[in-house]
Short mmCIF file of C-alpha atoms in Angstrom, two decimals:
data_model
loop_
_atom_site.label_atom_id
_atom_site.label_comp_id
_atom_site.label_asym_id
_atom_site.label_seq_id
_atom_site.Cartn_x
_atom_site.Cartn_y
_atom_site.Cartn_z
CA UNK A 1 3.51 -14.40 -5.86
CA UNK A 2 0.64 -15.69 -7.00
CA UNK A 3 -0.96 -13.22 -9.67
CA UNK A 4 -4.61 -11.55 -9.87
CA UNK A 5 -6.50 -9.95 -12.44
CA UNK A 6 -8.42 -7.50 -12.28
CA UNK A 7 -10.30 -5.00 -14.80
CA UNK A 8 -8.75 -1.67 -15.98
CA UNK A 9 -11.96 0.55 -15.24
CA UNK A 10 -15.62 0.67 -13.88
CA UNK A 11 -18.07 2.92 -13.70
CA UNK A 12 -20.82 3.37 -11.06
CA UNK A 13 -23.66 5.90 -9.87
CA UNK A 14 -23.95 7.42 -6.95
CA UNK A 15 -25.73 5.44 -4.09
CA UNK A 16 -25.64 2.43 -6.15
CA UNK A 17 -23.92 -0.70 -5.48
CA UNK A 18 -20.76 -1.92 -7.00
CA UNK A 19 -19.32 -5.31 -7.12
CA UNK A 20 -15.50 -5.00 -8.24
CA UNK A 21 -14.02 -8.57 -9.31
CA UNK A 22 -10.74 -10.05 -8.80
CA UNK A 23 -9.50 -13.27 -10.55
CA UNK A 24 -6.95 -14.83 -8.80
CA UNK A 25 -6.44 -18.52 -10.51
CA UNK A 26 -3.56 -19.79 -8.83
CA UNK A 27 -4.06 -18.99 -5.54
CA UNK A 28 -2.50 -20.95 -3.31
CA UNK A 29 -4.09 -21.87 -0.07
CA UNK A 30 -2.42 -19.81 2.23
CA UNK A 31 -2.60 -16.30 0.52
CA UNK A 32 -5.43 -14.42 2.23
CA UNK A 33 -7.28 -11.62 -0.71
CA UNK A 34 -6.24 -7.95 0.35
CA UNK A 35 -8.01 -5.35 -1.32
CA UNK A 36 -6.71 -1.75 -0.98
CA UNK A 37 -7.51 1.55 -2.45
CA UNK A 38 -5.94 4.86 -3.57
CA UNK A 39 -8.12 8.17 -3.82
CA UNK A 40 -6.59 10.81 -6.16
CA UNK A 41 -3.11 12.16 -4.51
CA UNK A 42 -3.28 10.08 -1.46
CA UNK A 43 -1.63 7.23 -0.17
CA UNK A 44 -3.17 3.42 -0.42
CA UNK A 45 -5.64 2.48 2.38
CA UNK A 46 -6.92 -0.64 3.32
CA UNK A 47 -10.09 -1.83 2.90
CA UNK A 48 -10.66 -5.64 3.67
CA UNK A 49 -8.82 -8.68 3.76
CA UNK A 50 -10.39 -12.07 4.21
CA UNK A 51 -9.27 -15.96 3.71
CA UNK A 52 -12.62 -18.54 2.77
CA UNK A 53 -15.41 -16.70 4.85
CA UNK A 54 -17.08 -13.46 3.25
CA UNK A 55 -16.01 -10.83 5.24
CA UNK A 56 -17.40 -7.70 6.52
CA UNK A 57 -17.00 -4.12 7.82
CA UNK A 58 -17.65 -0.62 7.92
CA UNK A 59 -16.07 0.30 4.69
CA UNK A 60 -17.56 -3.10 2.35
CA UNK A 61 -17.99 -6.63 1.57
CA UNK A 62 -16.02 -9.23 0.64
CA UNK A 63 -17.19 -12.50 -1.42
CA UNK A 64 -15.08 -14.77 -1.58
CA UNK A 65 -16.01 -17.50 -4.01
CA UNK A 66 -15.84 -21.01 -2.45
CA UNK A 67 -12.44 -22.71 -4.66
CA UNK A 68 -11.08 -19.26 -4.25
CA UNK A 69 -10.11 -18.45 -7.61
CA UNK A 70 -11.82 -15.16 -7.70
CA UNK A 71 -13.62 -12.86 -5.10
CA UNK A 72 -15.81 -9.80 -5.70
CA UNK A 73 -15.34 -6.14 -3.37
CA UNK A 74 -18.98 -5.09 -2.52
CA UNK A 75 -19.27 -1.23 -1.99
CA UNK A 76 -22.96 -1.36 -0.75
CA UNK A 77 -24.26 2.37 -1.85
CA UNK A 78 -21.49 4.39 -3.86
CA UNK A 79 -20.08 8.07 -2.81
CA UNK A 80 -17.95 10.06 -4.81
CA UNK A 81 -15.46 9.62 -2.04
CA UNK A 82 -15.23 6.11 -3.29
CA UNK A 83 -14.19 7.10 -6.95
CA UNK A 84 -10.47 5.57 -6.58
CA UNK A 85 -7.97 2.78 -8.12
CA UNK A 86 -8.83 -0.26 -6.31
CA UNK A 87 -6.31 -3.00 -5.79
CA UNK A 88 -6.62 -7.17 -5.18
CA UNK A 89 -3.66 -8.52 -3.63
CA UNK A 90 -2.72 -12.26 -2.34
CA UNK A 91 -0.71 -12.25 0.38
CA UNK A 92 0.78 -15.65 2.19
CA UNK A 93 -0.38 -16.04 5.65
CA UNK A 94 2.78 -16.89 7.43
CA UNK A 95 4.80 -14.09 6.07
CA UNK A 96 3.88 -11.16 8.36
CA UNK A 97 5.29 -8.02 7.64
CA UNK A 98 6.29 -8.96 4.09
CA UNK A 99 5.82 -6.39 1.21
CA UNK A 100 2.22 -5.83 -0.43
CA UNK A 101 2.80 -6.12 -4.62
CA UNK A 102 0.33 -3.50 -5.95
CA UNK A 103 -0.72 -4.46 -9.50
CA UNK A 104 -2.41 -1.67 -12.29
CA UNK A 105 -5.58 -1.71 -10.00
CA UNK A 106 -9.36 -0.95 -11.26
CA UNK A 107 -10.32 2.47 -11.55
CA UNK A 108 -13.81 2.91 -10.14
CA UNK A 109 -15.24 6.34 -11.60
CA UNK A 110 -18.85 7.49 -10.04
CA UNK A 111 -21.31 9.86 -11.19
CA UNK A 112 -23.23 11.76 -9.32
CA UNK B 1 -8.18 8.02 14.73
CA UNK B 2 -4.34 7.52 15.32
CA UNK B 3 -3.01 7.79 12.15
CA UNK B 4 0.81 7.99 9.68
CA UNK B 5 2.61 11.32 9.21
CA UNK B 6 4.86 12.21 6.92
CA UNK B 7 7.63 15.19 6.30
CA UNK B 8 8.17 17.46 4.40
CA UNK B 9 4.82 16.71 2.56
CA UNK B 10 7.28 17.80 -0.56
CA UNK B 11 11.32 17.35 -0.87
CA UNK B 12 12.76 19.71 -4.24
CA UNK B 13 16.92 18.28 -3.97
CA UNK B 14 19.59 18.72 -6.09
CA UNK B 15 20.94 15.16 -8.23
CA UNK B 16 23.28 13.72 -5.94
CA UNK B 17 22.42 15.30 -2.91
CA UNK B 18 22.14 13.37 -0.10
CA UNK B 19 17.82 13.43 1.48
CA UNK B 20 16.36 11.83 4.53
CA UNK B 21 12.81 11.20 4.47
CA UNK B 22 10.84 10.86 7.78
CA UNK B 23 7.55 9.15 9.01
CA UNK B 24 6.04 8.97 12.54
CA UNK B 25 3.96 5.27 12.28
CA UNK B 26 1.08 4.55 14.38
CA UNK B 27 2.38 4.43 17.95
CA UNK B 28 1.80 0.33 19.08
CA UNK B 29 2.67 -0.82 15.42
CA UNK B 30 5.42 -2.78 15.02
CA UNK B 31 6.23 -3.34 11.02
CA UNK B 32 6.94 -0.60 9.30
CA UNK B 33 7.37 -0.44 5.11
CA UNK B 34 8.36 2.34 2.38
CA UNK B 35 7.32 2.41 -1.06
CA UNK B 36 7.46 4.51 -4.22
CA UNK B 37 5.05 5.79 -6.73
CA UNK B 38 6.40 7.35 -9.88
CA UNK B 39 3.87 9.37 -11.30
CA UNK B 40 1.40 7.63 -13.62
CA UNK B 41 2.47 4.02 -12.35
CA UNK B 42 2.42 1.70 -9.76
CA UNK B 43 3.63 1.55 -6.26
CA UNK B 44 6.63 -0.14 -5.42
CA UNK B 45 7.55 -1.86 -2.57
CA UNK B 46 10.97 -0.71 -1.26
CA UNK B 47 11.33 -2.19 1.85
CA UNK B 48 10.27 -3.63 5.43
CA UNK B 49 11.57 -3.65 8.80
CA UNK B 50 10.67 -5.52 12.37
CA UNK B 51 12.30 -5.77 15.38
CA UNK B 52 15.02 -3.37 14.41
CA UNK B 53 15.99 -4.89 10.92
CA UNK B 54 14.95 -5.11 7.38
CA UNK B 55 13.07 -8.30 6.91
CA UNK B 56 12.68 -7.62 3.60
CA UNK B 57 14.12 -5.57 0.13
CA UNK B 58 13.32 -5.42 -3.45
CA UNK B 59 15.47 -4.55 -6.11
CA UNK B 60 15.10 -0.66 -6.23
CA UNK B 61 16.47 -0.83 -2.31
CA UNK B 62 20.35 -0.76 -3.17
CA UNK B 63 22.98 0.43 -1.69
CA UNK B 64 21.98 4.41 -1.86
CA UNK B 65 19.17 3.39 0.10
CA UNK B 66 19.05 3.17 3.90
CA UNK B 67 16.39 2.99 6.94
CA UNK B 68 16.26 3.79 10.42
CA UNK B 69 14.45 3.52 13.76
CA UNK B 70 16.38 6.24 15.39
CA UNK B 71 13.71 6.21 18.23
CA UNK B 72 10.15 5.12 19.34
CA UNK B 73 8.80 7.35 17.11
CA UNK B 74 10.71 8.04 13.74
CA UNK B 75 10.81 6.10 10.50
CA UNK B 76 13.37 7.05 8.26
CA UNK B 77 14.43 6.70 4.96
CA UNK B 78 17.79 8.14 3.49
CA UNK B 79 18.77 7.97 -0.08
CA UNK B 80 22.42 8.82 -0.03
CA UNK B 81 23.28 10.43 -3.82
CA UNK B 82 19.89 11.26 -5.46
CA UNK B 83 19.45 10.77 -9.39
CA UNK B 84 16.48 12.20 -11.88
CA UNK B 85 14.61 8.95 -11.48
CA UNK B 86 14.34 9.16 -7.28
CA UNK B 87 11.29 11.40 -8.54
CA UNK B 88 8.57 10.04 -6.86
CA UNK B 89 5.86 9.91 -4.16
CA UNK B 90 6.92 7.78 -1.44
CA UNK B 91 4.88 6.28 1.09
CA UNK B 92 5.63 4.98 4.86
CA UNK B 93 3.32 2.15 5.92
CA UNK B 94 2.72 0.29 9.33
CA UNK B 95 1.51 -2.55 10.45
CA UNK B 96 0.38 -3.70 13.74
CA UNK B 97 0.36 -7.70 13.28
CA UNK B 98 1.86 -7.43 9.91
CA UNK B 99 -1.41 -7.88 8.54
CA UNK B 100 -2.47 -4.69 7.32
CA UNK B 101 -1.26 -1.91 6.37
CA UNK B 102 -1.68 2.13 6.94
CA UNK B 103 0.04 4.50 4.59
CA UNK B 104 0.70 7.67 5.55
CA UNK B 105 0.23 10.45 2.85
CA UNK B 106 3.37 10.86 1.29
CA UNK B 107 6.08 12.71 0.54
CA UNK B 108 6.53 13.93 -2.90
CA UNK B 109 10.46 14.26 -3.88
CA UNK B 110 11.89 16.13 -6.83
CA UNK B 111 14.99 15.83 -8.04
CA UNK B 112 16.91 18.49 -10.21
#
């Protein structure tokens, strides 16, 4: 699996928006970028997944950058509901149903 | 919003006792997943199953571990002889297209 690196922590204010980076060097040109997220004592949930186009809906943004190597998630105005580990993964575009490999994640804190 | 259950929401067992944990996926989904969180790190990808079999394990899945469709409805997962390190959150997933993914929220399990 092609790897992706991401930082440990970020911090954001309330109502303000926050760009969360993803490196992903060696991605290959069938992994489409999942990003997920985990609020405190909940399971993961899915944010947005995209391939070369920016993507968006309801939840946030995606940028991808145009050789691929890294993308950016876009929260657009910051809750406190959005304080949560947030996770970049590459998955390959032919294998559906295969496992998602969660990495350490950024934690996004926000202040109110 | 249809969404993933889980049960019991929290499983205390005895090491080496025998534990079935259940999950009712989203109704039309058709790939369905369990992973593990041990407190404080990562989740782990345990397994995946379509059209009535696994399509795919990690390691951690050995031979204590087992899943089941038993009906249209029920995900299970049965760890046959628990041990100390079974301690963990785990999560059922499911997948409409195999694309992504909705956790449910869990099912904490203790072992003594």
């Amino acid at each position: 699996d092609a790897k992706t690196t991401q930082p440990n922590s970020m911090e954001s204010n309330e109502e303000e928006p926050v760009h969360l980076p993803c490196n992903h060097s060696t991605i290959s040109g069938t992994d489409y970028i999942h990003w997920y997220r985990q609020l405190p004592s909940q399971g993961p949930e899915y944010v947005i997944h995209g391939l070369t186009s920016n993507v968006n809906n309801r939840m946030a943004s995606l940028a991808i950058a145009e050789d691929r190597k890294s993308s950016t998630l876009i929260l657009h105005r910051a809750t406190l509901r959005d304080a949560a580990v947030y996770y970049c993964i590459l998955r390959v575009l032919n294998q559906a149903g295969t496992a998602l490999i969660f990495g350490k994640g950024t934690t996004l804190s926000v202040s109110s | 919003e249809p969404e993933v259950t889980q049960t019991p929401s929290h499983q205390v067992t005895q090491m080496g006792q025998e534990v079935i944990l259940r999950c009712v996926p989203i109704s039309n989904h058709l790939y369905f997943y369990w992973y593990r969180q041990i407190l404080g790190q990562k989740v782990e990808f345990l397994v995946s199953f379509y059209n009535n079999e696994i399509s795919e394990k990690s390691e951690i899945f050995d031979d204590q571990f087992s899943v089941e469709r038993p009906d249209g409805s029920n995900f299970t997962l049965k760890i046959r002889s628990t041990k100390l390190e079974d301690s963990a959150m785990y999560f059922c997933a499911s997948s409409l297209r195999g694309t992504e993914q909705y956790f449910g929220p869990g099912t904490r399990l203790t072992v003594t």
